[in-house]
PDB file of C-alpha atoms and ligand atoms in Angstrom:
ATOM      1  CA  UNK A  13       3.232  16.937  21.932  1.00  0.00           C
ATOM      2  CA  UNK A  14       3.711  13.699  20.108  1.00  0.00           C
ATOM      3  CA  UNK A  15       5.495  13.716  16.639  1.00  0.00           C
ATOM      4  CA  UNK A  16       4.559  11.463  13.909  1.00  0.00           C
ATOM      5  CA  UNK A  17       5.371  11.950  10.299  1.00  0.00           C
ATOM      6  CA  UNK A  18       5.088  10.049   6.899  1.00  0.00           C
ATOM      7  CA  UNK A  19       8.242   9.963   4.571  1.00  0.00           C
ATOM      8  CA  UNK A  20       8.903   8.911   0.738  1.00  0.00           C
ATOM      9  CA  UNK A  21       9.731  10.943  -2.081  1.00  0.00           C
ATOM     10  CA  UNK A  22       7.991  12.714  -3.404  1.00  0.00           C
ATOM     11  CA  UNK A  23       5.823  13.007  -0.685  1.00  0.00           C
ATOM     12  CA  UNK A  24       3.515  16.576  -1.498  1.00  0.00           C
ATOM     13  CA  UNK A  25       0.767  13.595  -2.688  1.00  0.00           C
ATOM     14  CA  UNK A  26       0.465  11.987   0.497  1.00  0.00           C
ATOM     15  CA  UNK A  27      -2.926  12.369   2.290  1.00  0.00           C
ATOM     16  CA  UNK A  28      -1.615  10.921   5.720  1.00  0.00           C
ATOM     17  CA  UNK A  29      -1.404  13.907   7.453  1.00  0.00           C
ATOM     18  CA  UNK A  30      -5.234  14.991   6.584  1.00  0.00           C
ATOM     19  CA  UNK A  31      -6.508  11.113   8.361  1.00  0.00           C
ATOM     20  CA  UNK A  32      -3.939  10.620  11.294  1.00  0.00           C
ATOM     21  CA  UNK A  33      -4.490  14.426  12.247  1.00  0.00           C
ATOM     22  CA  UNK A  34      -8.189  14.306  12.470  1.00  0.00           C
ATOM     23  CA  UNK A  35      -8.008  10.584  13.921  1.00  0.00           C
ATOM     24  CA  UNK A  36      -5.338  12.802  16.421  1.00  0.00           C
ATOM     25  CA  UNK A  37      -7.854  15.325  16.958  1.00  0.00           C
ATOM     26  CA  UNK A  38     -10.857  13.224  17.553  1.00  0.00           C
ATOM     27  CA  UNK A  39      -9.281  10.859  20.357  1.00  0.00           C
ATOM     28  CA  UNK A  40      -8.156  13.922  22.223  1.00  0.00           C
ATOM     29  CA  UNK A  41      -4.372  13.108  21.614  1.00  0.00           C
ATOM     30  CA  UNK A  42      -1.939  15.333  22.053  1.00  0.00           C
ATOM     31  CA  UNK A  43      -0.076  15.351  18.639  1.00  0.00           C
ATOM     32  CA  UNK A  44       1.300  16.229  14.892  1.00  0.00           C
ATOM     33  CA  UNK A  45       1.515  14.107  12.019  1.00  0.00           C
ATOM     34  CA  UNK A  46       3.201  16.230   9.084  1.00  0.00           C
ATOM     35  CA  UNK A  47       4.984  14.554   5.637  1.00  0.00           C
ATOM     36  CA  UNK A  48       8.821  14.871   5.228  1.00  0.00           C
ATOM     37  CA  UNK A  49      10.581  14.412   1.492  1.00  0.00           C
ATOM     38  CA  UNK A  50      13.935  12.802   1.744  1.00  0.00           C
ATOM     39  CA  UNK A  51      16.568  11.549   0.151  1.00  0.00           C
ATOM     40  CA  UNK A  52      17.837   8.060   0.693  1.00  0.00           C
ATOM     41  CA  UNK A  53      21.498   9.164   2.129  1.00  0.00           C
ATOM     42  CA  UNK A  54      18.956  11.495   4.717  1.00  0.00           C
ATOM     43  CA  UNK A  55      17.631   7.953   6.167  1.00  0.00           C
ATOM     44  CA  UNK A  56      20.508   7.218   8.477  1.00  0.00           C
ATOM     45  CA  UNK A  57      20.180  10.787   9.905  1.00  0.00           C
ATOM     46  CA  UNK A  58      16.358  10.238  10.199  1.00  0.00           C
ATOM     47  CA  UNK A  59      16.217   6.830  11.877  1.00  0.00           C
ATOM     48  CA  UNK A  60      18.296   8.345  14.115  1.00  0.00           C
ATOM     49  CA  UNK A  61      16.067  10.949  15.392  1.00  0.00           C
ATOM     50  CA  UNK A  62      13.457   7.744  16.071  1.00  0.00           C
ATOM     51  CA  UNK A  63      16.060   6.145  18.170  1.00  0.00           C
ATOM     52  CA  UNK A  64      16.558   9.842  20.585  1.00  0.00           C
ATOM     53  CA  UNK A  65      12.756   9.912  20.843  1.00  0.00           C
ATOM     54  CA  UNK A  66      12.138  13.487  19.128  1.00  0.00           C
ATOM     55  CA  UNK A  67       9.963  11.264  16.426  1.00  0.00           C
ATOM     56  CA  UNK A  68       7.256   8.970  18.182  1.00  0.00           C
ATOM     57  CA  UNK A  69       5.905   7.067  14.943  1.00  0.00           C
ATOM     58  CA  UNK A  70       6.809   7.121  11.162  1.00  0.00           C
ATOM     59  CA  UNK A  71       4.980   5.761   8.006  1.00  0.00           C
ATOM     60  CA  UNK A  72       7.235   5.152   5.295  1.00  0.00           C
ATOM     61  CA  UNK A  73       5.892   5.297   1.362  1.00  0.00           C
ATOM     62  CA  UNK A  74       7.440   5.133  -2.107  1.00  0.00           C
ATOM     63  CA  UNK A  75      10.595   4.355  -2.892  1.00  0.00           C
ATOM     64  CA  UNK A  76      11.701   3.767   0.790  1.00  0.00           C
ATOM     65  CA  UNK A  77       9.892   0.907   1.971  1.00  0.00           C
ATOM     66  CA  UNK A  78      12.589  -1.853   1.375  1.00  0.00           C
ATOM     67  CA  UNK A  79      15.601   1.090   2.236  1.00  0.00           C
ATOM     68  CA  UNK A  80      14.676   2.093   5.357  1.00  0.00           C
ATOM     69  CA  UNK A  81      15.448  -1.575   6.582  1.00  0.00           C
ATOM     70  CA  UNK A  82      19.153  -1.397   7.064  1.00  0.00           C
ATOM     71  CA  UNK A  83      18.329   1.511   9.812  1.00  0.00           C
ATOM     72  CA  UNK A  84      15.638  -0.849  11.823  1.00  0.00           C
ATOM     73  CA  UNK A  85      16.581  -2.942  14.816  1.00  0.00           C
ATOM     74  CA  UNK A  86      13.913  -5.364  14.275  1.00  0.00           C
ATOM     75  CA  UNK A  87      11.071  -6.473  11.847  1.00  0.00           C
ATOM     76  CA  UNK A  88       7.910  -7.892  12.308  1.00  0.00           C
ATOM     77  CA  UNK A  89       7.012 -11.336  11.095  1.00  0.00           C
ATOM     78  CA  UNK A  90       5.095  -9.318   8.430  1.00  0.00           C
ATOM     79  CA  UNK A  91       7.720  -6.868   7.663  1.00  0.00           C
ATOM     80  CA  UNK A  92      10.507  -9.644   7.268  1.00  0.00           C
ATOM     81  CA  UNK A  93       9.072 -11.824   5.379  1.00  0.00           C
ATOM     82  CA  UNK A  94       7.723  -8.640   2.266  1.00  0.00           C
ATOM     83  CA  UNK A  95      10.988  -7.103   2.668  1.00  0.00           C
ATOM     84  CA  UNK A  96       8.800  -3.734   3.129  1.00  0.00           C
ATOM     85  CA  UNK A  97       8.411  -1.452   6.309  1.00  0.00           C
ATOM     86  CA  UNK A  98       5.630   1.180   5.913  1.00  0.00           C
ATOM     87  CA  UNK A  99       5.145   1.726   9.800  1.00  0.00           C
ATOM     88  CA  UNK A 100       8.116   2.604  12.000  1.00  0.00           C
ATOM     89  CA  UNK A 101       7.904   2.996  16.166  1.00  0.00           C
ATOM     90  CA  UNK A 102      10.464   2.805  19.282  1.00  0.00           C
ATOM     91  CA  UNK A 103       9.861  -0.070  21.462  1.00  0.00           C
ATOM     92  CA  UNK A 104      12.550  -0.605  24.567  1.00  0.00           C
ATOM     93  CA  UNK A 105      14.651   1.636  22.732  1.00  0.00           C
ATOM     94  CA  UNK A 106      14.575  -0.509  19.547  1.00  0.00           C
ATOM     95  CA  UNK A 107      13.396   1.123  16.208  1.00  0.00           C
ATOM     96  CA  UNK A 108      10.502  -1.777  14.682  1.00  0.00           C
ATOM     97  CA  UNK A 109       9.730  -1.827  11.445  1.00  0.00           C
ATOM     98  CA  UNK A 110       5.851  -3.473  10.822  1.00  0.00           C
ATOM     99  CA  UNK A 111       4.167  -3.540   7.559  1.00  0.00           C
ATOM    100  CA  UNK A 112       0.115  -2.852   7.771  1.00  0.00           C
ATOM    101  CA  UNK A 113      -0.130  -2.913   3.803  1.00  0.00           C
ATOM    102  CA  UNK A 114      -1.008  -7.080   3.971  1.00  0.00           C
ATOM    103  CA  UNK A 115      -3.664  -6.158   6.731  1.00  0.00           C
ATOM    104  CA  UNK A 116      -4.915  -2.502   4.160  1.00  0.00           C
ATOM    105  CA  UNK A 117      -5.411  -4.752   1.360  1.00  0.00           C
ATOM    106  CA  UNK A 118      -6.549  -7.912   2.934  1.00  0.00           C
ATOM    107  CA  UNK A 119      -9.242  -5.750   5.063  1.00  0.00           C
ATOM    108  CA  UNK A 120     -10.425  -3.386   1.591  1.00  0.00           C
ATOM    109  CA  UNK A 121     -11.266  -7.062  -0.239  1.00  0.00           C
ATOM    110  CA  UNK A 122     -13.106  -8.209   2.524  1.00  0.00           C
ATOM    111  CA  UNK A 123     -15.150  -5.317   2.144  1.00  0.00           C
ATOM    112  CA  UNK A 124     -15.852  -6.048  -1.022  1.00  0.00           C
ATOM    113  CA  UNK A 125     -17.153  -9.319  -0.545  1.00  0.00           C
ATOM    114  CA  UNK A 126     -15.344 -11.019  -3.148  1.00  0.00           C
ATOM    115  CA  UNK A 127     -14.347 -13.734  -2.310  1.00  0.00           C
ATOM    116  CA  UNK A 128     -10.694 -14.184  -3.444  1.00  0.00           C
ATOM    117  CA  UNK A 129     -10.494 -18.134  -2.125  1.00  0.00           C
ATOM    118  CA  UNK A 130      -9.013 -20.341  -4.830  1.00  0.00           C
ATOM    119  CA  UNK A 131      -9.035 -17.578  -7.667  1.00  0.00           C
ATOM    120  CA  UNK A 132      -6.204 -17.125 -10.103  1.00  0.00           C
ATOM    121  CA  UNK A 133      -5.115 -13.252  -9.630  1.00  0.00           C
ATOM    122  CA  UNK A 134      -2.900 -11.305 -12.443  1.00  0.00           C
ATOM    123  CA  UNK A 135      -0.737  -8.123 -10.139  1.00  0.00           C
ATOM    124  CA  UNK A 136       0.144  -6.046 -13.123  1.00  0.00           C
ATOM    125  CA  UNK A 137       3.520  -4.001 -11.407  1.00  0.00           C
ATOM    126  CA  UNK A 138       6.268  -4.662  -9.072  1.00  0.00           C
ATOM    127  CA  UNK A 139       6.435  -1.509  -7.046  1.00  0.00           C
ATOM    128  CA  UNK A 140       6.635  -0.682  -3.751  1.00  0.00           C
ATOM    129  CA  UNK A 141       3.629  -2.818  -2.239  1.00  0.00           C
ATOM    130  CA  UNK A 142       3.202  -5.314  -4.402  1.00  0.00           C
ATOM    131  CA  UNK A 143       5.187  -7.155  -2.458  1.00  0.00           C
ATOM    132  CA  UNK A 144       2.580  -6.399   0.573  1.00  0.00           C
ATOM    133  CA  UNK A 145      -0.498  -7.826  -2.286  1.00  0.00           C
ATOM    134  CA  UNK A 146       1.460 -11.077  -3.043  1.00  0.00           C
ATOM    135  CA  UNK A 147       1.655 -12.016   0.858  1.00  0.00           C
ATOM    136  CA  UNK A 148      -2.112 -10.877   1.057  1.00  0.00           C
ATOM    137  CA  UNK A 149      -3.010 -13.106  -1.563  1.00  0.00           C
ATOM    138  CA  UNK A 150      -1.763 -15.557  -0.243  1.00  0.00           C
ATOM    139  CA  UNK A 151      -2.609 -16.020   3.031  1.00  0.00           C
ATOM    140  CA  UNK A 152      -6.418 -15.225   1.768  1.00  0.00           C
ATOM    141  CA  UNK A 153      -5.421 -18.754  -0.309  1.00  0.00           C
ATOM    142  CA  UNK A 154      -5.875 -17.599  -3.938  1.00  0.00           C
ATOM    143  CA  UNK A 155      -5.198 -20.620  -6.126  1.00  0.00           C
ATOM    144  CA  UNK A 156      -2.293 -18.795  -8.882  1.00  0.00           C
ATOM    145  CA  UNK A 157      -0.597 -15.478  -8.548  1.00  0.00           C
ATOM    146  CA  UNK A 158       1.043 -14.261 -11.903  1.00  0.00           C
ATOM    147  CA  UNK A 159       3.143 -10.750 -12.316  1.00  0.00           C
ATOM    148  CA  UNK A 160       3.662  -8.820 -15.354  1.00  0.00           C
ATOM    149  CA  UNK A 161       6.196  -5.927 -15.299  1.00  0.00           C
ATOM    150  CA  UNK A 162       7.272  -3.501 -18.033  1.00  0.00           C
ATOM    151  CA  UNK A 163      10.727  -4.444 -16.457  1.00  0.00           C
ATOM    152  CA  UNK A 164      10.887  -7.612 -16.394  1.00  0.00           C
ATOM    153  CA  UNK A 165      13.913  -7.862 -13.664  1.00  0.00           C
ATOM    154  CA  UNK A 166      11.955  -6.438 -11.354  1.00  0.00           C
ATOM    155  CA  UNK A 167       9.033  -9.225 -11.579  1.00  0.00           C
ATOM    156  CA  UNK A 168      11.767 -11.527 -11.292  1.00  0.00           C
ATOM    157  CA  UNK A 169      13.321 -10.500  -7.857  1.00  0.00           C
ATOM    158  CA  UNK A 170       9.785 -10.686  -6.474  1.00  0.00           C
ATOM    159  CA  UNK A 171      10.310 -14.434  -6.394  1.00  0.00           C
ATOM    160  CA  UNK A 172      12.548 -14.536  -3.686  1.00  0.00           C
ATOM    161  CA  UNK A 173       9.525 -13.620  -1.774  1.00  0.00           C
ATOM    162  CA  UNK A 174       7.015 -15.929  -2.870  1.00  0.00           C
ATOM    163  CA  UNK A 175       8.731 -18.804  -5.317  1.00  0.00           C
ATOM    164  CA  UNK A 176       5.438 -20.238  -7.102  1.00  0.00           C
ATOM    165  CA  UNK A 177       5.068 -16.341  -8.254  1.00  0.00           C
ATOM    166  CA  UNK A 178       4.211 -17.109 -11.927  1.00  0.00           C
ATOM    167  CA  UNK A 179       5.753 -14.559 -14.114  1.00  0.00           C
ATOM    168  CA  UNK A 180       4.667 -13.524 -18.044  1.00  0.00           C
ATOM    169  CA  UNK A 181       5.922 -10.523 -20.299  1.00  0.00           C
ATOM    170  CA  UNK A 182       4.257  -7.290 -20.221  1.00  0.00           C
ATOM    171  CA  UNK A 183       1.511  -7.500 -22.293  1.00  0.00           C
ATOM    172  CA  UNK A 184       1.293 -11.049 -22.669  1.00  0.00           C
ATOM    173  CA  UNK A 185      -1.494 -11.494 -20.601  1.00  0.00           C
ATOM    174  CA  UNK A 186      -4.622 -13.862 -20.836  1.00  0.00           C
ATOM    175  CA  UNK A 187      -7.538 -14.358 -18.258  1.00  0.00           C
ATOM    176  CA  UNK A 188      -7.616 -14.396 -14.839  1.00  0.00           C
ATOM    177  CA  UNK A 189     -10.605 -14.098 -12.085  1.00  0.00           C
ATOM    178  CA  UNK A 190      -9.149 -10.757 -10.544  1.00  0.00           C
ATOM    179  CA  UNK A 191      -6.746  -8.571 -11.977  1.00  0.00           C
ATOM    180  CA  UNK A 192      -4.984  -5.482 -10.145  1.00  0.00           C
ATOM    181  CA  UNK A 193      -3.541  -2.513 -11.488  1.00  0.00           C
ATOM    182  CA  UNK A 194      -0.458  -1.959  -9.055  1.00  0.00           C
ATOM    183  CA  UNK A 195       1.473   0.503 -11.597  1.00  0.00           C
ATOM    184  CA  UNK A 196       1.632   4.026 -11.347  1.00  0.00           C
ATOM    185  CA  UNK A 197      -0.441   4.195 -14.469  1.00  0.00           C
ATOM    186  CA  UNK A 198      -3.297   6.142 -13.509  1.00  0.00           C
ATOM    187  CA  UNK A 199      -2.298   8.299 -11.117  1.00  0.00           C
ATOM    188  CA  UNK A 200      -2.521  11.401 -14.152  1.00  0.00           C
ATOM    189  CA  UNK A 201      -6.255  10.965 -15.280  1.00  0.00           C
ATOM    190  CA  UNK A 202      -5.011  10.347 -19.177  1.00  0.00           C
ATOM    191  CA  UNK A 203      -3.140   7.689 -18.063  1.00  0.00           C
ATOM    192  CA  UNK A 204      -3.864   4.550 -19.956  1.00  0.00           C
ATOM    193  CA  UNK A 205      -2.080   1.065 -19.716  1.00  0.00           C
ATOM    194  CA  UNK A 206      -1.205  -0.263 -22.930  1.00  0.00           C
ATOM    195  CA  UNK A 207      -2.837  -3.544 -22.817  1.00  0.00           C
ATOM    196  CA  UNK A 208      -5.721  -5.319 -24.703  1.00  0.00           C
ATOM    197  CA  UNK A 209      -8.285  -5.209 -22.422  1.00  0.00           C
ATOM    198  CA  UNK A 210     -10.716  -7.541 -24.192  1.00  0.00           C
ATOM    199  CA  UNK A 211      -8.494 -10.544 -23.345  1.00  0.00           C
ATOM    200  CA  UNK A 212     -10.324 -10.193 -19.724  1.00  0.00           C
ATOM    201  CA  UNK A 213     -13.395 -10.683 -20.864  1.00  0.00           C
ATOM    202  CA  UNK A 214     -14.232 -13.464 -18.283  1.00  0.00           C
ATOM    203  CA  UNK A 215     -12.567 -11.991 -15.755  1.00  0.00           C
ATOM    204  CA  UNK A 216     -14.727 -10.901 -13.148  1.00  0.00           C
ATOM    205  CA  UNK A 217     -13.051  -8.195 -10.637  1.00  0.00           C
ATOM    206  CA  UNK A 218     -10.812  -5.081 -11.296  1.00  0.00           C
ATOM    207  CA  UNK A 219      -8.828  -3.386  -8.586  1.00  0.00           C
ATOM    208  CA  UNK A 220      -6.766  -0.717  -8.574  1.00  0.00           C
ATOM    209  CA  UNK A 221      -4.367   0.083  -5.891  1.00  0.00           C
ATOM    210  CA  UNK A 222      -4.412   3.892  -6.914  1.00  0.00           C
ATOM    211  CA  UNK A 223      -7.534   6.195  -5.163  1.00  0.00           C
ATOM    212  CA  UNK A 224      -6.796   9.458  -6.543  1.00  0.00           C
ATOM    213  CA  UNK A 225      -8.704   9.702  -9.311  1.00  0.00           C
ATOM    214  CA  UNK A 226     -10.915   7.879  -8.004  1.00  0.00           C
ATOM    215  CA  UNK A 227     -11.541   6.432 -10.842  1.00  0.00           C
ATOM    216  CA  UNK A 228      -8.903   5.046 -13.163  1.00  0.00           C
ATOM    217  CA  UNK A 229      -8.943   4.206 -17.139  1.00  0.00           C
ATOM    218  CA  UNK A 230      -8.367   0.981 -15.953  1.00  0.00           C
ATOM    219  CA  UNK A 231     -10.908   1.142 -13.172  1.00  0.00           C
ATOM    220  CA  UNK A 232     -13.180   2.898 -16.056  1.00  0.00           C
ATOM    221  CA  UNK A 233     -12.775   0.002 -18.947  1.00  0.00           C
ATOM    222  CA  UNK A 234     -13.422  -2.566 -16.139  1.00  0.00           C
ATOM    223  CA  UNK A 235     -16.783  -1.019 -15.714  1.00  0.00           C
ATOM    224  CA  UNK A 236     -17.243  -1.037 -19.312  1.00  0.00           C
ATOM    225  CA  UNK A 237     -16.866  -4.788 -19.842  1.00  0.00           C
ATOM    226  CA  UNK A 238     -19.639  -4.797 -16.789  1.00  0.00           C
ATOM    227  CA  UNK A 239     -16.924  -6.214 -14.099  1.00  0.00           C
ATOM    228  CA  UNK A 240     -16.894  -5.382 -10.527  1.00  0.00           C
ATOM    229  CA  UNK A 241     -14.321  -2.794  -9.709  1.00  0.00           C
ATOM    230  CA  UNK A 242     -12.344  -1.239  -6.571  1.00  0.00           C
ATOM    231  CA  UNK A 243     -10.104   1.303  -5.759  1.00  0.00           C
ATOM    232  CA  UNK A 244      -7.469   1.607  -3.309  1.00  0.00           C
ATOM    233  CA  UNK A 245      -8.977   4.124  -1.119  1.00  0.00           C
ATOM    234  CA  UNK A 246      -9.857   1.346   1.503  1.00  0.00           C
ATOM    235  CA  UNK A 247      -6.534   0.061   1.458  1.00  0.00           C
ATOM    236  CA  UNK A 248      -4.891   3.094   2.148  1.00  0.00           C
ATOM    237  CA  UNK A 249      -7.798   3.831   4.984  1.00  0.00           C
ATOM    238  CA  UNK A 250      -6.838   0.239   7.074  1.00  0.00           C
ATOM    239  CA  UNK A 251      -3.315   0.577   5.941  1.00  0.00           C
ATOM    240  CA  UNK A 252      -3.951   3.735   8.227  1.00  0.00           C
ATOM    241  CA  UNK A 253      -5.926   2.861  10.669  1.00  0.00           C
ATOM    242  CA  UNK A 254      -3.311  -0.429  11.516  1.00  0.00           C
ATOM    243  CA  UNK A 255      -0.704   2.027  12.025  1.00  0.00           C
ATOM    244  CA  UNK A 256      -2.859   4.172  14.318  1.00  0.00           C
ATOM    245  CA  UNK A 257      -3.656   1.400  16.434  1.00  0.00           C
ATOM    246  CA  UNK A 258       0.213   0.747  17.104  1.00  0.00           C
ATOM    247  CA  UNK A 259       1.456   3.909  17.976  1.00  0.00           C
ATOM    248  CA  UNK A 260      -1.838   5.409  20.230  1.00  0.00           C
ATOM    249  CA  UNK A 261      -3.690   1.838  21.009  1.00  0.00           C
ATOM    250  CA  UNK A 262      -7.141   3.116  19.986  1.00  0.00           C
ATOM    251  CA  UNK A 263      -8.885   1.121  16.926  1.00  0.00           C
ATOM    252  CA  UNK A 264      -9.663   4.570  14.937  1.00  0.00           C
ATOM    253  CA  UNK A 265     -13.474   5.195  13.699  1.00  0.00           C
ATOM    254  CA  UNK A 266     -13.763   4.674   9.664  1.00  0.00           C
ATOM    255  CA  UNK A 267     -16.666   6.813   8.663  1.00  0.00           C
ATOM    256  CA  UNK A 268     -18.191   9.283   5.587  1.00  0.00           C
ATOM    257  CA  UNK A 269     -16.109  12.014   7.304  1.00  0.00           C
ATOM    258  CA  UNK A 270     -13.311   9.893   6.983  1.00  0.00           C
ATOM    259  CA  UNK A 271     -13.627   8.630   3.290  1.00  0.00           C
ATOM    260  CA  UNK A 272     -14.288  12.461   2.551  1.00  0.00           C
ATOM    261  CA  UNK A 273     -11.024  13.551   3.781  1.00  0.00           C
ATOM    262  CA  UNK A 274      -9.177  11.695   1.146  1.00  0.00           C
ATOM    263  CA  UNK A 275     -11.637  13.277  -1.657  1.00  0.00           C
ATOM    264  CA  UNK A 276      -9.264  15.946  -2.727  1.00  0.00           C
TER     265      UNK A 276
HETATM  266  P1  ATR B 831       8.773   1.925  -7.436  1.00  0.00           P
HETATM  267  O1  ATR B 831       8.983   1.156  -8.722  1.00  0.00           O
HETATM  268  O2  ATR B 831       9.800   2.998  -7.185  1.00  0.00           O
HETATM  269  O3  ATR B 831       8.505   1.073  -6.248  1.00  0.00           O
HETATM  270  P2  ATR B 831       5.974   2.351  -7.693  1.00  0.00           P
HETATM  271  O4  ATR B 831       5.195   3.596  -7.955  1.00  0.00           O
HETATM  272  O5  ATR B 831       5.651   1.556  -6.514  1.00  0.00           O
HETATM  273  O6  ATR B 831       7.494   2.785  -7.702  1.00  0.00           O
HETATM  274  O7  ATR B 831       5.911   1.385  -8.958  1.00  0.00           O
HETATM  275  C1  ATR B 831       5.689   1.823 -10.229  1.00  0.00           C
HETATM  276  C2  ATR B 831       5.233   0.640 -11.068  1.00  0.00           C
HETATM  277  O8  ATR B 831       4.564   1.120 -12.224  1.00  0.00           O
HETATM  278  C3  ATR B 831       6.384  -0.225 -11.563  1.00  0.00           C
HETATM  279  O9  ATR B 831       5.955  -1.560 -11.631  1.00  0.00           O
HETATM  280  C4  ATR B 831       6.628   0.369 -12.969  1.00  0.00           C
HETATM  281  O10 ATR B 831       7.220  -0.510 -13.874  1.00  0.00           O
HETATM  282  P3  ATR B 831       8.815  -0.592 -14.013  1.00  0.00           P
HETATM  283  O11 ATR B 831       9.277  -1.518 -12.940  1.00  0.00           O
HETATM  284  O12 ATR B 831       9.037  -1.110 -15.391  1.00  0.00           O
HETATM  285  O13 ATR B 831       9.318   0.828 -13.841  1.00  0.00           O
HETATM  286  C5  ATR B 831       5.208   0.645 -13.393  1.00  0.00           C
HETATM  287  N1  ATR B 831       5.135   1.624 -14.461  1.00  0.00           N
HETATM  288  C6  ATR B 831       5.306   2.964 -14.351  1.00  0.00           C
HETATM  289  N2  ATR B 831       5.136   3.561 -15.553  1.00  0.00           N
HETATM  290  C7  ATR B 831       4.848   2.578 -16.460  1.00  0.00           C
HETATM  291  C8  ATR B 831       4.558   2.549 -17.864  1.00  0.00           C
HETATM  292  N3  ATR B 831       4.509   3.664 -18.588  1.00  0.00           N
HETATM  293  N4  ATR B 831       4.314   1.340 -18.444  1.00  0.00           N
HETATM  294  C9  ATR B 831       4.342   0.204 -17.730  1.00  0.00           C
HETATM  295  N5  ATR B 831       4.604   0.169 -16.387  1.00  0.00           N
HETATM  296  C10 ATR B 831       4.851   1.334 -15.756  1.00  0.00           C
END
């Protein structure tokens, strides 16, 4: 029986388990996929675990995708150059660290259909995958990216990673073509970011990295102002579905039944 297992803390949120298990089930493979909480001084212990085989695959979410690193023996091209790891598997007895964010998001805007291509993008937060959105972005050639972070530090160190990263003050914001929410603001349904909204007036897209609610104030006023708006369900779906397709080599069906799952 093949173990797989998503990590973070806190980790009761995750809906992982509920898609890799019934991917799992469907394809006939023999296998588990359950969620672990840790702590970061657990991560040396963990990795270790990887490295003796009794773990075949890991997915690592919030706050450990940058602090698993020190425990990996390589990165890929991906993983190196965001600084973030959020799918972990043993390859000739070396622990690699991938990131299928870039692909999660890159694939959920294509579904869209909006075409990103020369369009200047405001990320509002500089958590865990923003980092994952900027490279994205990029390489889907957006003309500007600008950050705005309640702490403003943490906008700054994103620059290392991508040096034309424009940065403004939180709440200073003006107009931009697409603007995502990549705060935790949201996630509790009352949840309401404390910006004035009516400065987007022209923009034209509003995406939201969270998925549950589905639905968002921020997702909500977008819809208000009559702009096209996302959520981050699809992202988390082909974030999913990337790591799949490492560890078992079988491109996993994305169907209703599917979306359903993560309708909790
Ligand atoms: P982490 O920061 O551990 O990676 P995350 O959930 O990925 O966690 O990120 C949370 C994001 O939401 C951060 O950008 C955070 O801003 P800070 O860097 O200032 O903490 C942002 N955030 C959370 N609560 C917020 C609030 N009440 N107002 C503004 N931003 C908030």
């Amino acid at each position: 029986m093949k173990k797989y297992l998503v990590i973070g803390n806190p980790i009761k949120h995750s809906l992982s388990p509920e898609l890799h298990n019934y991917w799992i089930r469907k394809n006939d493979i023999k296998g588990l996929y359950n969620r672990e909480e840790l702590d970061e001084k657990d991560l040396k212990k963990f990795f270790l675990k990887i490295k003796k085989k009794e773990i075949d695959g890991v997915n690592i979410t919030v706050p450990f995708k940058k602090a698993a690193i020190p425990y990996l023996d390589k990165l890929s091209f991906e993983a190196e150059k965001t600084q973030s790891v959020n799918t972990v598997y043993l390859k000739n007895d070396k622990i690699i660290g991938h990131n299928t964010d870039i692909d999660g998001f890159e694939l959920a805007i294509k579904e869209t259909n909006y075409d990103v291509r020369g369009k200047k993008v405001l990320i509002l937060g500089a958590g865990g995958v923003v980092p994952s959105i900027i490279f994205a972005l990029h390489k889907m050639k957006v003309s500007n990216i600008t950050l705005s972070n309640r702490t403003k530090a943490k906008a700054e160190n994103l620059k290392s990673l991508s040096n034309d990263l424009e940065i403004v003050d939180w709440g200073k914001v003006s107009n931009f073509d697409m603007i995502i929410n990549a705060t935790s603001i949201g996630l509790k349904k009352e949840d309401k970011l404390n910006l004035d909204l009516s400065k987007f007036s022209n923009s034209e897209f509003f995406y939201d990295v969270i998925y549950n609610p589905k639905e968002t104030n921020f997702l909500k006023d977008g819809k208000m102002l009559g702009k096209k708006t996302e959520n981050g369900k699809k992202m988390f779906i082909y974030q999913a579905a990337q790591s799949f397709k490492i560890w078992h080599g079988i491109e996993p069906l994305i169907n209703n039944e599917v979306i359903k799952l993560l309708e909790v």
